[in-house]
Every structure is written in C-alpha cells, then in structure tokens.
Tab-separated table of C-alpha atoms in Angstrom:
chain	number	residue	atom	x	y	z
A	23	MET	CA	0.004	0.001	-0.006
A	24	LYS	CA	1.343	3.395	-0.961
A	25	GLN	CA	1.892	6.021	1.686
A	26	ILE	CA	1.602	9.601	0.456
A	27	ALA	CA	2.888	12.561	2.495
A	28	VAL	CA	1.135	15.888	2.075
A	29	ILE	CA	3.375	18.644	3.372
A	30	GLY	CA	2.689	22.354	3.588
A	31	SER	CA	2.065	25.414	5.690
A	32	SER	CA	0.379	25.151	9.100
A	33	VAL	CA	-1.454	28.376	8.214
A	34	CYS	CA	-2.917	28.785	4.741
A	35	SER	CA	-5.603	30.546	2.704
A	36	ASP	CA	-9.092	29.101	2.339
A	37	SER	CA	-8.309	28.254	-1.284
A	38	ILE	CA	-5.188	26.263	-0.377
A	39	TYR	CA	-7.085	24.597	2.498
A	40	ASN	CA	-9.820	23.476	0.117
A	41	ASP	CA	-7.286	22.134	-2.391
A	42	ALA	CA	-5.435	20.220	0.341
A	43	PHE	CA	-8.777	18.743	1.431
A	44	ASP	CA	-9.384	17.559	-2.165
A	45	ILE	CA	-5.895	16.039	-2.311
A	46	GLY	CA	-6.684	14.104	0.871
A	47	VAL	CA	-9.887	12.792	-0.721
A	48	ILE	CA	-7.929	11.610	-3.786
A	49	ILE	CA	-5.363	9.844	-1.625
A	50	ALA	CA	-8.035	8.012	0.388
A	51	THR	CA	-10.093	7.190	-2.708
A	52	LYS	CA	-7.070	5.378	-4.134
A	53	GLY	CA	-6.757	3.375	-0.912
A	54	TYR	CA	-3.468	5.037	0.046
A	55	THR	CA	-2.468	6.117	3.539
A	56	LEU	CA	-1.780	9.781	4.222
A	57	ILE	CA	1.369	10.677	6.140
A	58	SER	CA	1.124	14.092	7.795
A	59	GLY	CA	2.838	16.340	10.292
A	60	GLY	CA	-0.507	16.477	12.087
A	61	GLY	CA	-0.736	20.247	12.480
A	62	GLY	CA	-3.115	22.848	11.118
A	63	GLY	CA	-3.448	24.379	7.652
A	64	VAL	CA	-2.485	22.088	4.802
A	65	MET	CA	-1.875	19.200	7.209
A	66	GLU	CA	-5.293	19.509	8.800
A	67	ALA	CA	-7.090	19.935	5.476
A	68	SER	CA	-5.524	16.849	3.870
A	69	CYS	CA	-6.319	14.775	6.993
A	70	LYS	CA	-9.878	16.096	6.937
A	71	GLY	CA	-10.221	15.085	3.272
A	72	VAL	CA	-8.962	11.587	4.048
A	73	LYS	CA	-11.270	11.238	7.039
A	74	SER	CA	-14.289	12.485	5.029
A	75	ILE	CA	-14.296	9.159	3.158
A	76	ASN	CA	-13.058	7.009	6.040
A	77	GLY	CA	-9.461	6.784	4.842
A	78	ASN	CA	-6.402	6.478	7.078
A	79	SER	CA	-3.850	9.064	8.100
A	80	VAL	CA	-0.736	8.775	10.211
A	81	CYS	CA	0.222	12.034	11.891
A	82	ILE	CA	3.767	12.437	13.199
A	83	LEU	CA	3.823	15.321	15.658
A	84	PRO	CA	6.912	17.340	16.646
A	85	SER	CA	5.888	17.351	20.327
A	86	TYR	CA	5.136	14.700	22.938
A	87	ASP	CA	1.612	16.082	23.278
A	88	LYS	CA	-0.814	13.962	21.246
A	89	ASN	CA	-3.498	16.560	21.967
A	90	ALA	CA	-1.590	18.928	19.643
A	91	ALA	CA	-2.758	16.891	16.640
A	92	ASN	CA	-5.513	18.171	14.405
A	93	ASN	CA	-8.929	16.575	14.910
A	94	TYR	CA	-8.759	14.469	11.745
A	95	CYS	CA	-5.716	12.245	12.378
A	96	SER	CA	-6.399	8.503	12.411
A	97	ILE	CA	-3.140	7.528	14.102
A	98	ILE	CA	-1.127	9.997	16.172
A	99	ILE	CA	2.599	9.588	16.819
A	100	PRO	CA	3.804	12.176	19.342
A	101	SER	CA	7.494	12.042	18.420
A	102	GLY	CA	8.880	14.623	20.830
A	103	ILE	CA	11.736	15.357	18.435
A	104	GLY	CA	10.657	18.757	17.169
A	105	GLU	CA	11.261	19.565	13.533
A	106	MET	CA	13.335	16.408	13.161
A	107	ARG	CA	9.955	14.751	12.720
A	108	ASN	CA	10.161	16.081	9.155
A	109	PHE	CA	12.624	13.233	8.450
A	110	MET	CA	10.068	10.707	9.716
A	111	VAL	CA	7.299	12.191	7.580
A	112	VAL	CA	9.424	12.037	4.441
A	113	ARG	CA	10.975	8.640	5.090
A	114	SER	CA	7.555	7.133	5.814
A	115	ALA	CA	6.209	8.202	2.429
A	116	ASP	CA	6.527	6.760	-1.053
A	117	ILE	CA	5.484	10.049	-2.688
A	118	ILE	CA	5.605	13.628	-1.355
A	119	ILE	CA	3.013	16.241	-2.343
A	120	SER	CA	3.964	19.738	-1.281
A	121	VAL	CA	1.163	22.309	-1.087
A	122	ASP	CA	2.068	25.996	-0.741
A	123	GLY	CA	4.687	25.940	2.052
A	124	GLY	CA	7.343	27.812	3.955
A	125	TYR	CA	10.696	26.934	5.469
A	126	GLY	CA	9.478	23.790	7.251
A	127	THR	CA	8.031	22.530	3.966
A	128	LEU	CA	11.246	23.447	2.219
A	129	SER	CA	13.239	21.355	4.703
A	130	GLU	CA	11.013	18.382	3.926
A	131	ILE	CA	11.514	18.904	0.200
A	132	ALA	CA	15.299	18.944	0.757
A	133	ILE	CA	15.110	15.693	2.726
A	134	ALA	CA	12.925	14.131	0.055
A	135	LYS	CA	15.382	15.166	-2.697
A	136	LYS	CA	18.264	13.637	-0.738
A	137	GLU	CA	16.233	10.448	-0.239
A	138	ASN	CA	15.382	10.319	-3.976
A	139	LYS	CA	11.652	10.460	-3.263
A	140	LYS	CA	9.141	11.414	-5.948
A	141	ILE	CA	8.053	14.978	-5.157
A	142	PHE	CA	5.188	17.003	-6.575
A	143	LEU	CA	4.720	20.700	-5.890
A	144	TYR	CA	1.133	21.944	-5.945
A	145	LYS	CA	0.714	25.721	-6.025
A	146	PRO	CA	4.108	26.252	-4.409
A	147	SER	CA	4.877	29.498	-2.583
A	148	ASP	CA	7.441	31.834	-4.120
A	149	LEU	CA	9.925	30.661	-1.459
A	150	VAL	CA	9.490	27.036	-2.430
A	151	ILE	CA	9.684	27.775	-6.168
A	152	THR	CA	12.885	29.767	-5.763
A	153	LEU	CA	14.634	27.103	-3.718
A	154	SER	CA	13.214	23.905	-5.284
A	155	ALA	CA	14.558	23.805	-8.822
A	156	GLU	CA	14.176	20.623	-10.884
A	157	THR	CA	10.960	19.460	-9.228
A	158	THR	CA	7.683	18.738	-11.035
A	159	VAL	CA	5.224	21.596	-10.514
A	160	LEU	CA	1.522	20.751	-10.691
A	161	ASN	CA	-1.248	23.242	-11.297
A	162	SER	CA	-4.379	21.174	-10.899
A	163	ILE	CA	-5.919	18.539	-8.672
A	164	LYS	CA	-6.409	16.400	-11.811
A	165	ASP	CA	-2.624	16.324	-12.290
A	166	ILE	CA	-2.216	14.864	-8.815
A	167	ASP	CA	-4.969	12.287	-9.412
A	168	ARG	CA	-3.308	11.249	-12.685
A	169	LEU	CA	0.260	11.092	-11.394
A	170	ILE	CA	-0.110	9.288	-8.084
C-alpha cells in the first residue's frame, strides 16, 4: 500500500485549505495512507479530506503532546523530536506532495530530494519555487490524481 505525504504550511488561505482537502480525498479514494505532520493548515485539510471518506492518516507530531494533533488524524505519533519529525514524515512516504509551504516545507523537500523520493509541488509558494529547482510543478488537482 502506498503512503503519500502531504506537506505544507500550518497556516494557509481558504483556497489552499480546500485544495489540500481535495488532495486528501484523492489519496483516500485510491486506498493510500496519508502521512502528515498532524498540524493545522495544509496538514489539517488533507487529513480532513482523508477522514471524510473514512481513509487512514498517520500524523507524526513534533511534540510529545498527542492533543496537539488536528482533529482528523487517524493515528497520532507524538514524536517529541521537534522539527526532526520532518525526516520521519518524508521517510515514511513513497510520494511527497507539497502544497504552498514555507521553510518547514522546504526542509522536507530537501530531505525528500536527498532520499530520492518522488516529489510534486502543488501551487508552491514563491519561497518554495525559488529554492526547489528541478521538481515537477503541478497546477491542478487532476494532475495529482493522474500522477499518483
């Protein structure tokens, strides 16, 4: 079974939130497991999309506090290792889908590149575009559905 990580900003616009929700639905519809950092924003939206059709998500939190997870995580792993949990998110996934994003997302993209993971950027922020050369950029939900 494929495990797909959706990475992105913990705070995002309504438009990005809705798109991340739709990506979660696609992942669950295909029977894949979502890997997430378990926070708000893009992470919450993708988990919510997965849960909306009874799919599964594994949320790897930076803190020891499992109550810090968003309300849509199926399985919560309170790692207690801070941002190092980004390694666990990336290494647990077969494919990485980055949505919007800031420096935390960028660190996950760098880890994924080093690990030779397949990475897709969906509506990347200017920061991510500038620092993520040679990565496939997607502009529609249909591209994600087709490619994963």
